[in-house]
Tab-separated table of C-alpha atoms in Angstrom:
chain	number	residue	atom	x	y	z
A	1	ALA	CA	5.314	13.060	-12.027
A	2	GLN	CA	3.573	9.937	-11.146
A	3	LYS	CA	0.032	10.353	-9.479
A	4	VAL	CA	-2.818	8.337	-8.466
A	5	THR	CA	-6.181	9.893	-7.794
A	6	GLN	CA	-9.399	8.653	-6.428
A	7	ALA	CA	-11.664	11.239	-6.694
A	8	GLN	CA	-14.572	9.503	-4.427
A	9	THR	CA	-13.734	9.668	-0.851
A	10	GLU	CA	-16.530	8.137	0.670
A	11	ILE	CA	-19.101	5.843	-0.797
A	12	SER	CA	-22.202	4.553	0.973
A	13	VAL	CA	-24.373	1.977	-0.434
A	14	VAL	CA	-27.167	-0.736	0.481
A	15	GLU	CA	-26.180	-4.016	0.391
A	16	LYS	CA	-26.716	-6.158	-2.812
A	17	GLU	CA	-26.022	-2.924	-5.049
A	18	ASP	CA	-23.111	-2.666	-7.338
A	19	VAL	CA	-20.675	0.052	-6.871
A	20	THR	CA	-17.747	1.251	-8.974
A	21	LEU	CA	-14.622	2.565	-7.184
A	22	ASP	CA	-12.634	5.303	-9.984
A	23	CYS	CA	-8.904	5.222	-10.031
A	24	VAL	CA	-7.029	7.685	-12.513
A	25	TYR	CA	-3.429	7.723	-12.691
A	26	GLU	CA	-0.404	9.870	-14.134
A	27	THR	CA	2.837	8.382	-15.439
A	28	ARG	CA	5.217	8.711	-18.300
A	29	ASP	CA	6.466	5.331	-18.076
A	30	THR	CA	5.535	2.839	-20.742
A	31	THR	CA	5.618	-0.166	-18.637
A	32	TYR	CA	3.900	0.389	-15.112
A	33	TYR	CA	1.908	-1.919	-12.778
A	34	LEU	CA	-1.481	-1.124	-11.418
A	35	PHE	CA	-2.712	-2.527	-8.070
A	36	TRP	CA	-5.872	-2.389	-5.780
A	37	TYR	CA	-5.778	-3.052	-1.914
A	38	LYS	CA	-8.142	-3.469	0.575
A	39	GLN	CA	-7.612	-2.090	4.042
A	40	PRO	CA	-10.199	-3.298	6.445
A	41	PRO	CA	-10.570	-1.751	10.222
A	42	SER	CA	-7.819	-4.353	11.406
A	43	GLY	CA	-5.522	-2.025	9.112
A	44	GLU	CA	-3.587	-4.626	7.035
A	45	LEU	CA	-3.633	-3.903	3.506
A	46	VAL	CA	-4.920	-7.165	1.713
A	47	PHE	CA	-3.899	-7.243	-1.941
A	48	LEU	CA	-6.797	-7.854	-4.485
A	49	ILE	CA	-5.322	-7.379	-8.151
A	50	ARG	CA	-2.210	-6.475	-10.240
A	51	ARG	CA	-2.507	-5.372	-13.644
A	52	ASN	CA	0.322	-4.829	-16.042
A	53	SER	CA	0.187	-1.855	-18.459
A	54	PHE	CA	0.717	-4.078	-21.660
A	55	ASP	CA	-2.467	-5.928	-20.736
A	56	GLU	CA	-5.522	-4.065	-21.042
A	57	GLN	CA	-7.943	-7.215	-20.614
A	58	ASN	CA	-10.606	-6.652	-17.926
A	59	GLU	CA	-10.751	-9.091	-15.236
A	60	ILE	CA	-13.399	-10.874	-13.324
A	61	SER	CA	-12.834	-12.752	-10.169
A	62	GLY	CA	-16.379	-13.551	-8.195
A	63	ARG	CA	-18.033	-10.433	-7.445
A	64	TYR	CA	-14.959	-8.209	-8.142
A	65	SER	CA	-14.047	-6.677	-11.774
A	66	TRP	CA	-11.710	-4.134	-12.886
A	67	ASN	CA	-11.728	-2.102	-15.830
A	68	PHE	CA	-8.454	-1.163	-17.276
A	69	GLN	CA	-8.072	1.518	-19.839
A	70	LYS	CA	-5.115	3.162	-20.963
A	71	SER	CA	-6.710	5.678	-23.409
A	72	THR	CA	-8.098	7.369	-20.277
A	73	SER	CA	-5.584	6.338	-17.963
A	74	SER	CA	-7.924	4.804	-15.493
A	75	PHE	CA	-8.215	1.360	-13.822
A	76	ASN	CA	-11.696	1.208	-11.837
A	77	PHE	CA	-12.926	-1.366	-9.662
A	78	THR	CA	-16.649	-2.738	-9.580
A	79	ILE	CA	-17.949	-4.488	-6.796
A	80	THR	CA	-21.146	-6.630	-7.853
A	81	ALA	CA	-24.130	-7.354	-5.580
A	82	SER	CA	-21.981	-5.696	-2.793
A	83	GLN	CA	-21.943	-7.096	1.131
A	84	VAL	CA	-21.833	-5.726	4.151
A	85	VAL	CA	-18.280	-7.397	4.434
A	86	ASP	CA	-17.160	-5.174	1.489
A	87	SER	CA	-17.007	-2.237	3.760
A	88	ALA	CA	-13.620	-1.046	4.065
A	89	VAL	CA	-11.192	1.658	2.603
A	90	TYR	CA	-9.788	0.940	-1.061
A	91	PHE	CA	-6.513	1.868	-2.331
A	92	CYS	CA	-5.286	2.226	-6.033
A	93	ALA	CA	-1.505	2.059	-6.536
A	94	LEU	CA	0.974	2.462	-9.459
A	95	ARG	CA	4.298	1.404	-9.351
A	96	HIS	CA	7.237	2.367	-11.846
A	97	GLY	CA	8.214	-0.565	-14.551
A	98	SER	CA	11.150	1.250	-15.674
A	99	SER	CA	13.096	0.823	-12.629
A	100	ASN	CA	13.451	-2.010	-10.519
A	101	THR	CA	11.758	-0.763	-7.271
A	102	GLY	CA	9.037	-1.953	-5.059
A	103	LYS	CA	7.544	1.551	-4.338
A	104	LEU	CA	4.112	1.923	-4.762
A	105	ILE	CA	2.489	5.273	-5.186
A	106	PHE	CA	-0.753	5.517	-3.709
A	107	GLY	CA	-4.290	7.281	-4.209
A	108	GLN	CA	-5.973	8.724	-1.328
A	109	GLY	CA	-8.310	5.848	-0.914
A	110	THR	CA	-12.083	5.627	-1.221
A	111	THR	CA	-13.996	4.557	1.976
A	112	LEU	CA	-16.576	1.927	1.123
A	113	GLN	CA	-19.851	1.636	3.542
A	114	VAL	CA	-22.300	-1.385	2.854
A	115	LYS	CA	-25.526	-0.964	4.755
A	116	PRO	CA	-27.653	-3.725	5.660
B	1	LYS	CA	2.852	-19.836	4.778
B	2	ALA	CA	3.279	-17.212	7.358
B	3	GLY	CA	2.617	-13.438	6.253
B	4	VAL	CA	4.005	-10.262	7.338
B	5	THR	CA	4.627	-9.818	10.718
B	6	GLN	CA	5.065	-6.291	12.412
B	7	THR	CA	5.916	-5.650	16.005
B	8	PRO	CA	5.079	-4.176	18.207
B	9	ARG	CA	1.398	-3.653	17.224
B	10	TYR	CA	0.756	-0.684	19.426
B	11	LEU	CA	3.103	1.879	20.446
B	12	ILE	CA	2.868	5.104	22.985
B	13	LYS	CA	5.798	7.399	23.157
B	14	THR	CA	6.910	10.865	24.467
B	15	ARG	CA	8.048	13.814	22.120
B	16	GLY	CA	11.726	13.696	21.750
B	17	GLN	CA	12.225	10.005	22.374
B	18	GLN	CA	13.329	7.531	19.691
B	19	VAL	CA	11.405	4.496	18.546
B	20	THR	CA	12.108	1.236	16.550
B	21	LEU	CA	9.607	-0.808	14.680
B	22	SER	CA	10.243	-4.294	13.372
B	23	CYS	CA	8.963	-6.174	10.501
B	24	SER	CA	9.619	-9.697	9.503
B	25	PRO	CA	8.589	-10.255	5.940
B	26	ILE	CA	7.383	-13.601	4.084
B	27	SER	CA	9.781	-16.373	4.262
B	28	GLY	CA	11.711	-16.017	0.737
B	29	HIS	CA	10.654	-12.467	0.238
B	30	ARG	CA	14.049	-10.112	-0.054
B	31	SER	CA	12.216	-6.568	-0.251
B	32	VAL	CA	10.988	-4.882	2.357
B	33	SER	CA	9.149	-1.512	2.110
B	34	TRP	CA	7.838	1.079	4.584
B	35	TYR	CA	4.914	3.224	4.703
B	36	GLN	CA	3.546	5.986	6.975
B	37	GLN	CA	-0.229	6.436	6.724
B	38	THR	CA	-1.846	9.581	8.379
B	39	PRO	CA	-5.310	10.867	7.912
B	40	GLY	CA	-4.004	13.728	6.529
B	41	GLN	CA	-1.524	12.519	4.141
B	42	GLY	CA	-2.545	9.048	3.278
B	43	LEU	CA	-0.023	6.264	2.510
B	44	GLN	CA	3.316	7.791	1.910
B	45	PHE	CA	6.504	5.728	1.076
B	46	LEU	CA	9.446	5.845	3.413
B	47	PHE	CA	11.899	3.418	1.835
B	48	GLU	CA	12.736	0.264	0.803
B	49	TYR	CA	15.468	-2.427	1.183
B	50	PHE	CA	16.379	-5.268	-0.912
B	51	SER	CA	19.161	-7.759	0.206
B	52	GLU	CA	20.270	-5.405	3.276
B	53	THR	CA	20.536	-2.219	0.657
B	54	GLN	CA	18.515	0.650	0.575
B	55	ARG	CA	17.236	0.510	-2.790
B	56	ASN	CA	14.678	3.488	-2.747
B	57	LYS	CA	14.145	6.199	-0.450
B	58	GLY	CA	10.807	8.703	-0.143
B	59	ASN	CA	10.573	12.364	0.716
B	60	PHE	CA	11.280	11.973	4.736
B	61	PRO	CA	13.422	13.847	7.069
B	62	GLY	CA	16.747	12.092	8.060
B	63	ARG	CA	15.492	10.938	11.628
B	64	PHE	CA	13.500	8.381	9.812
B	65	SER	CA	15.926	5.509	9.088
B	66	GLY	CA	15.798	1.929	8.546
B	67	ARG	CA	18.004	-1.288	8.157
B	68	GLN	CA	17.547	-4.620	6.758
B	69	PHE	CA	18.982	-7.886	7.954
B	70	SER	CA	20.735	-11.054	6.310
B	71	ASN	CA	17.449	-12.929	6.940
B	72	SER	CA	15.603	-10.084	5.363
B	73	ARG	CA	13.926	-8.828	8.566
B	74	SER	CA	13.891	-5.173	8.545
B	75	GLU	CA	13.873	-2.194	11.278
B	76	MET	CA	13.084	1.013	11.038
B	77	ASN	CA	13.880	3.851	13.316
B	78	VAL	CA	12.481	7.170	14.303
B	79	SER	CA	14.684	9.791	16.575
B	80	THR	CA	13.668	12.844	18.488
B	81	LEU	CA	9.825	12.117	17.903
B	82	GLU	CA	7.521	14.618	16.918
B	83	LEU	CA	3.883	14.891	17.480
B	84	GLY	CA	3.386	14.515	13.534
B	85	ASP	CA	5.000	11.094	13.412
B	86	SER	CA	1.619	9.943	14.804
B	87	ALA	CA	0.792	7.399	12.500
B	88	LEU	CA	-0.018	3.882	11.403
B	89	TYR	CA	3.477	2.524	10.059
B	90	LEU	CA	2.983	-0.331	7.333
B	91	CYS	CA	5.379	-2.840	6.303
B	92	ALA	CA	5.374	-4.456	2.751
B	93	SER	CA	6.780	-7.577	1.734
B	94	SER	CA	7.754	-9.028	-1.989
B	95	LEU	CA	10.243	-10.947	-3.881
B	96	GLY	CA	11.437	-7.840	-5.237
B	97	ASN	CA	13.585	-9.361	-8.114
B	98	THR	CA	10.955	-7.603	-10.525
B	99	PRO	CA	8.315	-4.739	-10.341
B	100	ASN	CA	6.124	-7.229	-11.872
B	101	THR	CA	5.006	-8.657	-8.180
B	102	GLU	CA	2.410	-7.773	-5.439
B	103	ALA	CA	3.269	-6.497	-2.325
B	104	PHE	CA	1.992	-8.282	0.808
B	105	PHE	CA	1.433	-6.034	3.716
B	106	GLY	CA	1.551	-6.638	7.516
B	107	GLN	CA	-1.036	-5.213	9.929
B	108	GLY	CA	0.872	-2.330	10.901
B	109	THR	CA	2.379	-0.564	14.051
B	110	ARG	CA	0.413	2.130	15.468
B	111	LEU	CA	2.422	4.928	16.948
B	112	THR	CA	1.036	7.647	18.813
B	113	VAL	CA	3.262	10.376	20.158
B	114	VAL	CA	2.388	12.292	22.902
């Protein structure tokens, strides 16, 4: 079975703090893809990153960084020096690599509140 | 490049009615997927269309159906609405020719069933 778990339901930090959002996944596929999306109050899911199962390199994009560890089936997301504009719901998602499908399996999401 | 467009943005329907939601994908994208988002169940996959064919289907009753047109635009239909169908319905567009691509989402249609 495929499953994504985001154990943190809500996180509240003060601006400029660093924050890490956890994501643990389950899959039997050897090839799969992991994603992070941000959902601001407007409702649209904004794509942040895609990672292939065979590429364990960490990635940094500005204040955002991602740590992918196959050994622990985790794909964690860190925001450095958080800002109020980072307040949103963040979703981690998993996609099969073994079949040609666009289906995404989402975690329950983590609501991040950044206070000024 | 225009993003994914969903219409309408808001809908209020009465129990028992039916509703049709529309999604225009990004130009050149051939895959359109639909998701239902509720506070209790989170984001759940409804179905995916690729080149006018349903390629994958989630675990929803037959009241939920969809289709895709030759220009890749997609519609989803919910018949005999129930109160529990109240949700944000999101459409995602992608190239679809490989799973190694990102999906881009529209702003959603918020359906309220009263």
